Short mmCIF file of C-alpha atoms in Angstrom, two decimals:
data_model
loop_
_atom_site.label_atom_id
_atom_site.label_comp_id
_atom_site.label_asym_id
_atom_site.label_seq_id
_atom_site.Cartn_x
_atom_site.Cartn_y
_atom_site.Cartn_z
CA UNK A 1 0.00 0.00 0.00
CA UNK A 2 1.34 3.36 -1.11
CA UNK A 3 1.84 5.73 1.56
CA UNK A 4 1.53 8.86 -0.84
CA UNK A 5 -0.41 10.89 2.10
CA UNK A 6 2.25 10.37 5.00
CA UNK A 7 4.99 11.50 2.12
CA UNK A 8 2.96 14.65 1.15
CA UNK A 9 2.79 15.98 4.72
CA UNK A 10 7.18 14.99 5.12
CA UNK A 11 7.61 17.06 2.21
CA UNK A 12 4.95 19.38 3.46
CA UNK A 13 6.81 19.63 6.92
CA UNK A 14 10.27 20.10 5.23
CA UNK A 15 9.30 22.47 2.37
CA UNK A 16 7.45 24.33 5.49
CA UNK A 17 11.13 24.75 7.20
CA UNK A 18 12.98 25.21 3.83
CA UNK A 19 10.42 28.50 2.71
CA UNK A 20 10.41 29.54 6.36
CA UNK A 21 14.57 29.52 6.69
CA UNK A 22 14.62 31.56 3.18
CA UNK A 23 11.79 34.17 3.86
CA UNK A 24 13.87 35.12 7.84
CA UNK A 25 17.34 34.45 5.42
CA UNK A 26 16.28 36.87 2.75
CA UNK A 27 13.21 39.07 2.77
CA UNK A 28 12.63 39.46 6.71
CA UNK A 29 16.54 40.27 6.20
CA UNK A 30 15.65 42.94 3.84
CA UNK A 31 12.82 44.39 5.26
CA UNK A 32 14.71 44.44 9.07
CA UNK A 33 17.62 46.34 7.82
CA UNK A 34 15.91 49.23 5.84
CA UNK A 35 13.89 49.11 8.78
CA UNK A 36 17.15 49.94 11.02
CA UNK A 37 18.72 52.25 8.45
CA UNK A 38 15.46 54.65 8.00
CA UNK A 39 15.24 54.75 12.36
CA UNK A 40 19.15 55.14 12.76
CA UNK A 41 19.11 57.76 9.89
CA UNK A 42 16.05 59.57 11.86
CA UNK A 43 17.64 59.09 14.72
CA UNK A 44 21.02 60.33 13.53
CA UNK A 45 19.53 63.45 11.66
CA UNK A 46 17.97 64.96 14.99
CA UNK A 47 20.79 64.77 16.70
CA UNK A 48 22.80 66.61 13.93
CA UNK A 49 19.98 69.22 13.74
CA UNK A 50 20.58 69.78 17.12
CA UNK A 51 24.33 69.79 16.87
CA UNK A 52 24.11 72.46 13.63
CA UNK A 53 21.56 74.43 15.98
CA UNK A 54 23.52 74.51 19.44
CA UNK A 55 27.62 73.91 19.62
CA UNK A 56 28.60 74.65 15.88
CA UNK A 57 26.48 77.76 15.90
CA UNK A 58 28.11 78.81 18.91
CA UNK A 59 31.98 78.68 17.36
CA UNK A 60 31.01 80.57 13.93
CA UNK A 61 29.37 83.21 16.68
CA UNK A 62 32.29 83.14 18.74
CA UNK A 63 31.20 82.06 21.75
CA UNK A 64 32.64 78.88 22.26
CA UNK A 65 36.01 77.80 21.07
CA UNK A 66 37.02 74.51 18.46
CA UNK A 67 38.49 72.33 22.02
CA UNK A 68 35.53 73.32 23.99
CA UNK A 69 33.21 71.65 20.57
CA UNK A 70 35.28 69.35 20.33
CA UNK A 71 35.15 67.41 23.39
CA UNK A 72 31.49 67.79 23.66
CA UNK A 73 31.40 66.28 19.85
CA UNK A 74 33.93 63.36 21.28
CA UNK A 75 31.43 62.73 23.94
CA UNK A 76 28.33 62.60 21.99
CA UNK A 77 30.08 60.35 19.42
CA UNK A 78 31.22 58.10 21.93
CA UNK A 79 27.68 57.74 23.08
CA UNK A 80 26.45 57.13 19.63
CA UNK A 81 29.14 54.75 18.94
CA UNK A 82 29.92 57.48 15.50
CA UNK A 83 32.34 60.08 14.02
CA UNK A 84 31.51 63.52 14.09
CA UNK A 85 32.66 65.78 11.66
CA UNK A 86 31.84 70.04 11.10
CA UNK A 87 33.17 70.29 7.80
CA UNK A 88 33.36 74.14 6.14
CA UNK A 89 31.27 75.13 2.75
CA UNK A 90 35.25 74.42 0.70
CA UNK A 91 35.56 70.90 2.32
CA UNK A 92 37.82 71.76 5.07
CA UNK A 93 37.19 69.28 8.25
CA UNK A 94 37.16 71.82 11.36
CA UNK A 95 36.54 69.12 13.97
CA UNK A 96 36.71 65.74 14.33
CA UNK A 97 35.33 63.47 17.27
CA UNK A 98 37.70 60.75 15.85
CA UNK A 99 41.62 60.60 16.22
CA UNK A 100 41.69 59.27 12.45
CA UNK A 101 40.83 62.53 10.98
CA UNK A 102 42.74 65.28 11.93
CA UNK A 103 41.71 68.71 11.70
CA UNK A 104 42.13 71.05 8.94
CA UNK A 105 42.25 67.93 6.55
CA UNK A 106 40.83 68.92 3.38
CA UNK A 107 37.97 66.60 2.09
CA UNK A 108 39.04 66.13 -1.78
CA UNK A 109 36.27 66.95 -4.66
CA UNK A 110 33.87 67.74 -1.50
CA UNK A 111 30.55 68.51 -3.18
CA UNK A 112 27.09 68.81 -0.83
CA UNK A 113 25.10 69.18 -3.85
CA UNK A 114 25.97 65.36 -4.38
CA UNK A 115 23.57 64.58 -1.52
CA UNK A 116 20.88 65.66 -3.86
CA UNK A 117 17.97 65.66 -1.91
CA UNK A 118 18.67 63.85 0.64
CA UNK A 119 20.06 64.52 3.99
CA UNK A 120 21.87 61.22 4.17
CA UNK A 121 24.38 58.99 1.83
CA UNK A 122 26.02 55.37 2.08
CA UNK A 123 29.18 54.67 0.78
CA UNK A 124 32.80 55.72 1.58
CA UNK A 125 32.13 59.57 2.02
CA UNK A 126 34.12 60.73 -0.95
CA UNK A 127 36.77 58.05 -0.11
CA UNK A 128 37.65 59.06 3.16
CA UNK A 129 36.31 55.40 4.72
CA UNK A 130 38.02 52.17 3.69
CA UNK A 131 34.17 50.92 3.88
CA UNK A 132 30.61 51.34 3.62
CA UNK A 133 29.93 54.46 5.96
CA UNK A 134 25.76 56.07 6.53
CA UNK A 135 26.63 59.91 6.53
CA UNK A 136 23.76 62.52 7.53
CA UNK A 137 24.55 66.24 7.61
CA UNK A 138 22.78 69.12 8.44
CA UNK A 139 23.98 72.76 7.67
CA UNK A 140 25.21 74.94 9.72
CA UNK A 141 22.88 78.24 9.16
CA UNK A 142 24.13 81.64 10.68
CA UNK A 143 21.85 84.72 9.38
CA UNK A 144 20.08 82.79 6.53
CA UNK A 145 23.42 81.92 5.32
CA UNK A 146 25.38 78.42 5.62
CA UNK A 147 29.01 78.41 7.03
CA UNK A 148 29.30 74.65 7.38
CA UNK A 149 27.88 71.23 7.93
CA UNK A 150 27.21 68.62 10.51
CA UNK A 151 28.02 65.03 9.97
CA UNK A 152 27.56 62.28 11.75
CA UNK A 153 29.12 59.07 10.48
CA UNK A 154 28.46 55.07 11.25
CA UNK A 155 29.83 51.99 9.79
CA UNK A 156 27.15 50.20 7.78
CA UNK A 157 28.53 46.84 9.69
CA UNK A 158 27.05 48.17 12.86
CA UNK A 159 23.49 48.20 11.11
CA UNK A 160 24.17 44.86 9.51
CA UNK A 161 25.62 43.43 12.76
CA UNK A 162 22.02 44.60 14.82
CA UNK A 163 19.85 43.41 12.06
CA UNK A 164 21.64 40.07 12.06
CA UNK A 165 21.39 40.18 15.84
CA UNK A 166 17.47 40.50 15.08
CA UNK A 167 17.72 37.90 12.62
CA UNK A 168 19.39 35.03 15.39
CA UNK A 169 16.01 36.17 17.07
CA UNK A 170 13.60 35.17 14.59
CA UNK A 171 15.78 31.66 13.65
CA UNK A 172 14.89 31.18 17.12
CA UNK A 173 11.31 31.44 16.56
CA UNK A 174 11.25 30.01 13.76
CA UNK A 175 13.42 26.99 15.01
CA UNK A 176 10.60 26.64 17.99
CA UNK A 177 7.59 26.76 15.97
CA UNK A 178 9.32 23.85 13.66
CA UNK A 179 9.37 22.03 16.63
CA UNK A 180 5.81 22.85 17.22
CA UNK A 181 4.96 21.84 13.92
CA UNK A 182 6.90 18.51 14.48
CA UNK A 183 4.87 17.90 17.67
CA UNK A 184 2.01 18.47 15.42
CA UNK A 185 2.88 16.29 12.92
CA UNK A 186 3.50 13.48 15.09
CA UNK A 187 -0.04 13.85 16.87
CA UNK A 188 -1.47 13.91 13.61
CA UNK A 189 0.35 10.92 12.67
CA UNK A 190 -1.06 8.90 15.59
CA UNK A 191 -4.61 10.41 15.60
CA UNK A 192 -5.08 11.23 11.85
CA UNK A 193 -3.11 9.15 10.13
CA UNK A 194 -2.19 6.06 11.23
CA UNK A 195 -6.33 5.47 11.99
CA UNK A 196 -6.90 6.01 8.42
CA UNK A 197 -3.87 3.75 7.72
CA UNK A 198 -6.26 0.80 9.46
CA UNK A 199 -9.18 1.89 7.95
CA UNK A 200 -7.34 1.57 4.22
CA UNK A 201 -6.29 -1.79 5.28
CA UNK A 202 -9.50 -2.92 6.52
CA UNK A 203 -11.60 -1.19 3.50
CA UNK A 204 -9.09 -3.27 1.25
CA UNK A 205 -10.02 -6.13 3.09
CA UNK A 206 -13.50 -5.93 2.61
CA UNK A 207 -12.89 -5.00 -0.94
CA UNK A 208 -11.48 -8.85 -1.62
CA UNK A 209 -14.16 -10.47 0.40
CA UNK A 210 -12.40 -10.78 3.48
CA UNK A 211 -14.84 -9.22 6.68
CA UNK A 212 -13.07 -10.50 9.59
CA UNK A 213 -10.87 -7.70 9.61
CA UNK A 214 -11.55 -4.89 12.47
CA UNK A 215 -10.23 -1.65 12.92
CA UNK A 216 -8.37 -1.09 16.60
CA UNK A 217 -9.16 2.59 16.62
CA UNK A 218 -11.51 3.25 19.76
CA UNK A 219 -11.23 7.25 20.25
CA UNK A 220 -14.31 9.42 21.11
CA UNK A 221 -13.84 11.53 18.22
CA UNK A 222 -15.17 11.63 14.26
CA UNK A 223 -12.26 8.74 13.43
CA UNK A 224 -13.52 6.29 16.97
CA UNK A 225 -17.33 7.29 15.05
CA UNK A 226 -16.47 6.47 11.16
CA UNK A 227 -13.95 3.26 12.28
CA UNK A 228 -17.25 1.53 14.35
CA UNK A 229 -19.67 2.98 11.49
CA UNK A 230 -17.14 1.07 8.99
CA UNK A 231 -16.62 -2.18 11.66
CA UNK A 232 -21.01 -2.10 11.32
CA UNK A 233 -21.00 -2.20 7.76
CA UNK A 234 -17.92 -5.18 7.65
CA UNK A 235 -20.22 -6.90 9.85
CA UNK A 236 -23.75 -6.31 7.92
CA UNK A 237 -21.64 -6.90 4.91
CA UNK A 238 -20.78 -10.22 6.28
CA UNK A 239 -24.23 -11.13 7.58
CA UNK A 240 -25.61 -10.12 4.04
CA UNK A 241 -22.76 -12.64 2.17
CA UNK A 242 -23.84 -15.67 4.39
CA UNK A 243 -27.46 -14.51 3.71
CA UNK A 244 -26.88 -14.45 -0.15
CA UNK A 245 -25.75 -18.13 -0.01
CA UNK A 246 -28.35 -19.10 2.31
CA UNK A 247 -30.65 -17.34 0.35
CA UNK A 248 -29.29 -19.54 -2.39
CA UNK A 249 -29.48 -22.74 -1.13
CA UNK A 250 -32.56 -22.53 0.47
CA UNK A 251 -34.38 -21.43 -3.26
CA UNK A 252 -32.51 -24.49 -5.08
CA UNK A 253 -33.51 -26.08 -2.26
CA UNK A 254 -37.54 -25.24 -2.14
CA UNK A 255 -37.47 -24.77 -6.01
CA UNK A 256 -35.49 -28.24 -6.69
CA UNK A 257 -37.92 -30.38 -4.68
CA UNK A 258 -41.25 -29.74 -6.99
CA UNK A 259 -39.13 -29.85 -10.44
CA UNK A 260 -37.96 -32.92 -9.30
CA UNK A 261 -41.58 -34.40 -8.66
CA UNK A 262 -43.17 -32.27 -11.87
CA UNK A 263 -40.07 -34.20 -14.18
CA UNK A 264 -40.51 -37.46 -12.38
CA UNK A 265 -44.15 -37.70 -12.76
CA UNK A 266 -44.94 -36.59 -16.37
CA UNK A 267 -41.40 -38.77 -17.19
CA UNK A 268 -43.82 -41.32 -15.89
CA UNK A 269 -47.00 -40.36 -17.63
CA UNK A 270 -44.99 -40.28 -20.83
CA UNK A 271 -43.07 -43.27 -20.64
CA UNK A 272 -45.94 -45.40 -19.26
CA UNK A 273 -45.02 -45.89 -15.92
CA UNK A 274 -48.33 -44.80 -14.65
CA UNK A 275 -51.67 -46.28 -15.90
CA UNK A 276 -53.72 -44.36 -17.73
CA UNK A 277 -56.51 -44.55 -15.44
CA UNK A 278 -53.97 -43.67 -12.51
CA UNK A 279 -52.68 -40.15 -14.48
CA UNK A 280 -55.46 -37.68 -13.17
CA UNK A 281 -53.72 -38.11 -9.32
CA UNK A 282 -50.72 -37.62 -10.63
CA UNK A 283 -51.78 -34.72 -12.68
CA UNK A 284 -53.19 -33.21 -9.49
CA UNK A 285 -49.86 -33.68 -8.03
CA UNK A 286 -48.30 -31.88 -10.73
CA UNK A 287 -50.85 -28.88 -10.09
CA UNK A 288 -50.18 -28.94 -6.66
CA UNK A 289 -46.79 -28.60 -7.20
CA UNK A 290 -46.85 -25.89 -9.98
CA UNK A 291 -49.12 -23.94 -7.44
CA UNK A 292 -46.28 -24.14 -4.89
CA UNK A 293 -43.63 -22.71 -7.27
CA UNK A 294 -46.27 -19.86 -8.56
CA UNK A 295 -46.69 -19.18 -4.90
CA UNK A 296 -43.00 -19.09 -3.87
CA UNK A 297 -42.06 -16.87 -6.91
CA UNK A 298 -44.94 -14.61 -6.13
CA UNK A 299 -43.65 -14.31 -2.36
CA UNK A 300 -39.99 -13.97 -3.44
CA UNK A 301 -40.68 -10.92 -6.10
CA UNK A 302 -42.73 -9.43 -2.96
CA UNK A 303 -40.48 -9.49 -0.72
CA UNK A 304 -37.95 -8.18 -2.74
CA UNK A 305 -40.01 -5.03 -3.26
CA UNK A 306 -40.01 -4.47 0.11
CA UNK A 307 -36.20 -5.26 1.11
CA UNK A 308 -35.75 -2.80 -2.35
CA UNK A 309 -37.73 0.27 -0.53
CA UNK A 310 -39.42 0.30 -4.12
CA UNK A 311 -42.97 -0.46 -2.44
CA UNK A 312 -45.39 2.34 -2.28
CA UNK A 313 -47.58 2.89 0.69
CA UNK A 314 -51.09 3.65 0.06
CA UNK A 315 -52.00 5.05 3.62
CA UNK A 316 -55.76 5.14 4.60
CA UNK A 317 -58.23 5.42 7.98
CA UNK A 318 -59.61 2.36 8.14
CA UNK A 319 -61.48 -0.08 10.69
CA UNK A 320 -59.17 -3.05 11.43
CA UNK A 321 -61.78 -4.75 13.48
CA UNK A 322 -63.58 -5.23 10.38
CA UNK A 323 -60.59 -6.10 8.76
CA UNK A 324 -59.77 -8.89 11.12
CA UNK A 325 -63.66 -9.92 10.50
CA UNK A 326 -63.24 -10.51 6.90
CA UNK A 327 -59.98 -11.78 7.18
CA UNK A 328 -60.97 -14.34 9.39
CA UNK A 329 -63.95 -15.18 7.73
CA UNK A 330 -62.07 -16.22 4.93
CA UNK A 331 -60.57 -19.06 6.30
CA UNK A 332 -63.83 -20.65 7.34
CA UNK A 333 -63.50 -23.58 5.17
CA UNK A 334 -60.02 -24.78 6.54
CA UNK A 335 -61.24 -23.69 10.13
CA UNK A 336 -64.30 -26.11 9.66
CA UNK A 337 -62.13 -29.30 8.22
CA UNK A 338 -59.73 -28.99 11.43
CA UNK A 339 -62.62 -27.83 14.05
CA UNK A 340 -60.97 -24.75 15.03
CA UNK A 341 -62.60 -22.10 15.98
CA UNK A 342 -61.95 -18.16 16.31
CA UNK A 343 -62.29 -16.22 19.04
CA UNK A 344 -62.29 -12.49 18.86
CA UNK A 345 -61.91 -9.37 21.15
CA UNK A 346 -62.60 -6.28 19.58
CA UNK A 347 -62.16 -3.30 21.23
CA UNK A 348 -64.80 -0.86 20.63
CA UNK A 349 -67.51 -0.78 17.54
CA UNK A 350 -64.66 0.67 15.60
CA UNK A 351 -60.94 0.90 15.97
CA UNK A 352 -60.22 3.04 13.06
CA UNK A 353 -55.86 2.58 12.43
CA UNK A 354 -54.18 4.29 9.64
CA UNK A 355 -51.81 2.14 7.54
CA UNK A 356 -52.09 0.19 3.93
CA UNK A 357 -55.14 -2.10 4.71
CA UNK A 358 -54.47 -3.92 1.68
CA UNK A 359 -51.03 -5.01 3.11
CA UNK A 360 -52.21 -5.25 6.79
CA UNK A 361 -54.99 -8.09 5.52
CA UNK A 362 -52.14 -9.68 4.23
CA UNK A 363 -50.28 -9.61 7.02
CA UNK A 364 -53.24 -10.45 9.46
CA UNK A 365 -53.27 -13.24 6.49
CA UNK A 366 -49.86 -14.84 6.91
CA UNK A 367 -50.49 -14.54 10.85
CA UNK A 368 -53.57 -16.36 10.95
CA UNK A 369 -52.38 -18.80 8.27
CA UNK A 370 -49.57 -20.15 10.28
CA UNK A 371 -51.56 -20.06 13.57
CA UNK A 372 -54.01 -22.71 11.47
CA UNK A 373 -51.27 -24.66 10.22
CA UNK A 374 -49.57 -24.94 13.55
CA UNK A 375 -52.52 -25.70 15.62
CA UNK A 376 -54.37 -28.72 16.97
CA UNK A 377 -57.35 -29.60 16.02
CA UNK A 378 -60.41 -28.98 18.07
CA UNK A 379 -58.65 -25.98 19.65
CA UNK A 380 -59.29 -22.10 19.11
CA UNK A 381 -57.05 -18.84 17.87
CA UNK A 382 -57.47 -15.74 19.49
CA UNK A 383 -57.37 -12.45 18.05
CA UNK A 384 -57.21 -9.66 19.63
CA UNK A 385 -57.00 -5.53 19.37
CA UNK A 386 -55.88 -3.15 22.19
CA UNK A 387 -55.69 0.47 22.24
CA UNK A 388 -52.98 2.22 24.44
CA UNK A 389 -51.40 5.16 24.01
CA UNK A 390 -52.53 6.42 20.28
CA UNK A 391 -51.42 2.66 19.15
CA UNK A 392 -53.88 -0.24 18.36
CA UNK A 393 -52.02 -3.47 19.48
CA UNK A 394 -52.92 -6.74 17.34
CA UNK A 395 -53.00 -9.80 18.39
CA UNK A 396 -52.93 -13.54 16.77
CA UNK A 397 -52.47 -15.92 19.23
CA UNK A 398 -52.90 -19.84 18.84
CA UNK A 399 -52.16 -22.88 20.90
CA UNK A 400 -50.44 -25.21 18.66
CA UNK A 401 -46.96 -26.43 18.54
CA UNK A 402 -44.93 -23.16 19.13
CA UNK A 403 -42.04 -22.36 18.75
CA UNK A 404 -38.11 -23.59 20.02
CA UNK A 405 -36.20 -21.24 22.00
CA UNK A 406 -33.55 -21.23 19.53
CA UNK A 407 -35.64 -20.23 16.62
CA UNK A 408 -37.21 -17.34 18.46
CA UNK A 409 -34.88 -14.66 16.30
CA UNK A 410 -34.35 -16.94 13.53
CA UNK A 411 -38.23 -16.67 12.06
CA UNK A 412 -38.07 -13.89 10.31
CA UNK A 413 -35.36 -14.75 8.26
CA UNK A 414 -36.37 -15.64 4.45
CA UNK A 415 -36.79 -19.68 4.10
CA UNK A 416 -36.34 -19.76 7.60
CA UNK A 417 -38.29 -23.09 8.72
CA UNK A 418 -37.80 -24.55 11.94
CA UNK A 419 -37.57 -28.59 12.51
CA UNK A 420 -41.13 -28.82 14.45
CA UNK A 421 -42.92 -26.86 11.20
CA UNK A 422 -41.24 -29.39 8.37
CA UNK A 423 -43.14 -31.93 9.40
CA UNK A 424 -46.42 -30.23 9.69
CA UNK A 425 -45.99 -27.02 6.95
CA UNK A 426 -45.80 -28.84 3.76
CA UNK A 427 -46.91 -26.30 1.34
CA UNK A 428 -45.24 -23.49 2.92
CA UNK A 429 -42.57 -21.40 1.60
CA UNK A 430 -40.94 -19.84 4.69
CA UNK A 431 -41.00 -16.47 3.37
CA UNK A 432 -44.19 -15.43 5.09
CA UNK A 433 -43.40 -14.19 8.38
CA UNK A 434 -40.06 -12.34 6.53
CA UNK A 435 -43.10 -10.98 4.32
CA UNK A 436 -44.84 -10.04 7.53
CA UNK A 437 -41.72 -8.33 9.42
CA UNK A 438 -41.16 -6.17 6.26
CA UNK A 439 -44.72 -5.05 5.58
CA UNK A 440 -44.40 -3.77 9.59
CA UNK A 441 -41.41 -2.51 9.35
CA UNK A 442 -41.95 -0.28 6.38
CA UNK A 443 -45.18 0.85 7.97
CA UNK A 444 -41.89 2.52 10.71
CA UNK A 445 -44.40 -0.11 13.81
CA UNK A 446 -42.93 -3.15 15.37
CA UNK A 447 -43.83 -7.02 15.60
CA UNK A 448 -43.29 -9.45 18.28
CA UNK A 449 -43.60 -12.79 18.88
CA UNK A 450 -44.12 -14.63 22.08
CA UNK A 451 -44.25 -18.69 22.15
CA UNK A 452 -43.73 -21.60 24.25
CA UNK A 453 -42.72 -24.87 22.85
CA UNK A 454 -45.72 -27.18 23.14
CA UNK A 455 -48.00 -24.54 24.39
CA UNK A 456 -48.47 -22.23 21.39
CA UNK A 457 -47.58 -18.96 20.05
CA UNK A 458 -48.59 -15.39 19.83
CA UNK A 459 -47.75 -12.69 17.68
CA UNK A 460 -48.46 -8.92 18.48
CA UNK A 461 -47.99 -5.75 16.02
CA UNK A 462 -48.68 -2.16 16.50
CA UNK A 463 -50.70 0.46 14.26
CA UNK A 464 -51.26 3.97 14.79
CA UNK A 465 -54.29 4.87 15.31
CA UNK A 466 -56.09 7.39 12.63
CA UNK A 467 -56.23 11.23 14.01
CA UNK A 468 -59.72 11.86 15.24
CA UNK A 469 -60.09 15.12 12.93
CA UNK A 470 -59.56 11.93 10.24
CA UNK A 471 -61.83 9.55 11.23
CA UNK A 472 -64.71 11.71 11.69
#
């Protein structure tokens, strides 16, 4: 299995570091030293405005002498950590804060206007510094006229050295929140991504048919949520396969038996095996048979309309004690061959429900059907409606056979038969209680079943009852 996604957030985490390390290397680096350079040459230009206004003044006045300047320019330059020149209009330095440059030293090709508009220059000062020097000036104005100018020089290393002092700073920072994103990374690898990892695995299981596979992720988060959602479906997945071949067997099963009798008997017919006088039983047989496999196909394709949501329900007020009525009237014939009888309690003249009465006869059908099939003769089935809390609670309840503890969940499933009802169901299908469960079900009520082996059975559904603004 490729692990493309893990590889894309490596490269992601390392081309993270790499563009962080060149933005700090290169354009924080810009932007921090003109940032220095504009507040040192702000800074830089005050103080030579107030130098030009204050001690220089005072010499071309008179009042204070070049030593007295001059130590109060060495002292102020010392402070600044710069050189501080007063230079005359012809180039001439007058004093110097620095022993370097001594006095009356002529600055060759000396030219203010070079300045241009600005009070400031970098560069080497008209070659009097062996490097890169920031120079701001400001003239020296006496009556409206200038007699000389104010410089202030500093080294363009001591910019670059503060900037890259700034810069150690922010590799700092940005060392520390590469570490962060590591930590990240790491908890994203053990909560993100190594979850999904399983769930790849498992999915890919699936995918090839194998469901045992579960994913080991347990959290109480959206990945602990979709890892149980995807161990359900593995499981329903699972439970659907072995119902497939079930489903299978049991229809080459119930579907094999009467083909087998249908070719064996009109084999016989044809071939002579059977008298001629003997061929209308057999023929009967042969009916009886065919009926089967018309009913079985007719309760399959019903079925599958309702396990394919494709069934439409035609919703109605109606009375399902007269329902029951006809529905058990209907089965007066078989009831009078086995002596059964029925025994009703209605509640009410009317219990008006609303459902599909159509497919609740046929479920009150199927119920009663089995109940006959699975009772002794001579006894009685009770049916019975209940009202309780805006439901009507139906009940079909015989006293036959019942039902084996260990079949209790297992009768709704399709073809579903259990050992007790082979011997005595041998038209059935086992497809009619499934048909039952379903019609319930899609009608959003519930079904139960309650049965004692040797005592009988009952079965109870629900039904809502009908709004009483409806079933006036």
């Amino acid at each position: 299995m490729k692990r493309t996604l893990y590889l894309k957030l490596l490269l992601g985490y390392v081309l993270f570091g790499l563009l962080g390390f060149l933005t700090v290397s290169t354009l924080t680096s810009h932007l921090t030293l003109n940032y220095i350079e504009r507040q040192t040459i702000a800074g830089l230009y005050r103080e030579s405005n107030l130098l030009a206004g204050s001690y220089a003044s005072n010499y071309y006045r008179g009042t204070m002498t070049l030593e007295d300047i001059k130590l109060q320019f060495e002292s102020i330059a010392s402070y600044l950590d710069t050189d501080i020149w007063v230079v005359g209009n012809n180039g001439k330095i007058l004093i110097s804060s620095s022993p370097d440059f001594a006095a009356d030293s002529l600055i060759e090709q000396f030219d203010i206007s070079s300045f241009g508009t600005k009070y400031y220059q970098k560069g080497t000062f008209f070659n009097m510094f062996p490097e890169k020097t920031l120079s701001v000036f400001s003239p020296i104005t006496i009556e409206y006229k200038v007699r000389g100018y104010v410089f202030i020089h500093k080294p363009a290393a001591d910019l670059v050295s503060f900037k890259d002092g700034l810069l150690n700073i922010s590799y700092t920072t940005l060392a520390i929140i590469f570490l962060c994103a590591f930590i990240v990374l790491v908890l994203f690898t053990f909560i993100v991504y190594l979850p999904i990892r399983k769930m790849t695995r498992a999915v890919k299981d699936y995918s090839e048919g194998n469901f045992d596979t579960k994913i080991d992720v347990h959290t109480n988060d959206e990945m602990g949520y979709l890892a149980g959602s995807i161990n359900y479906m593995a499981t329903e997945l699972s439970t659907l396969e072995e119902d497939q071949r079930k489903f299978i067997a049991n229809v080459s099963h119930d579907f094999r038996s009467p083909l087998t009798s249908i070719k064996g008997y009109i084999e016989a017919i044809l071939d002579g095996t059977i008298p001629h006088e003997f061929q209308d039983k057999y023929l009967n047989i042969i009916l009886f048979e065919t009926e089967r496999l018309n009913k079985l196909t007719q309760s399959m394709l019903e079925l599958n309309k309702y396990g394919a949501k494709g069934s439409m329900m035609d919703i109605s007020d109606f009375d399902i004690n007269q329902t029951i009525k006809k529905v058990a009237q209907s089965f007066e014939g078989t009831c009078k061959d086995k002596k059964i009888l029925f025994e009703l309690i209605l509640t009410g003249q009317t219990c008006i429900v609303s459902a599909d009465m159509s497919k609740i006869q046929q479920v009150l059908y199927n119920l009663i059907d089995n109940a006959i099939k699975f009772s002794h003769p001579e006894s009685s089935i009770t049916i019975e409606t209940t009202e309780k809390n805006d439901k009507v609670f139906v009940s079909v309840k015989d006293s036959g056979i019942g039902i084996p503890k260990d079949s209790i969940n297992k009768i709704w499933e399709r073809f579903y038969k259990t050992d007790l009802s082979r011997g005595k169901d041998k038209r059935g299908t086992g497809l009619g209680l499934a048909i039952v469960k379903e019609i319930i079900s899609s009608h959003n009520e519930n079904i139960n079943v309650i049965s004692t082996e040797g005592v009988g059975t009952e079965f109870i559904f629900t039904l809502p009852m009908a709004r009483k603004e409806n079933a006036l």
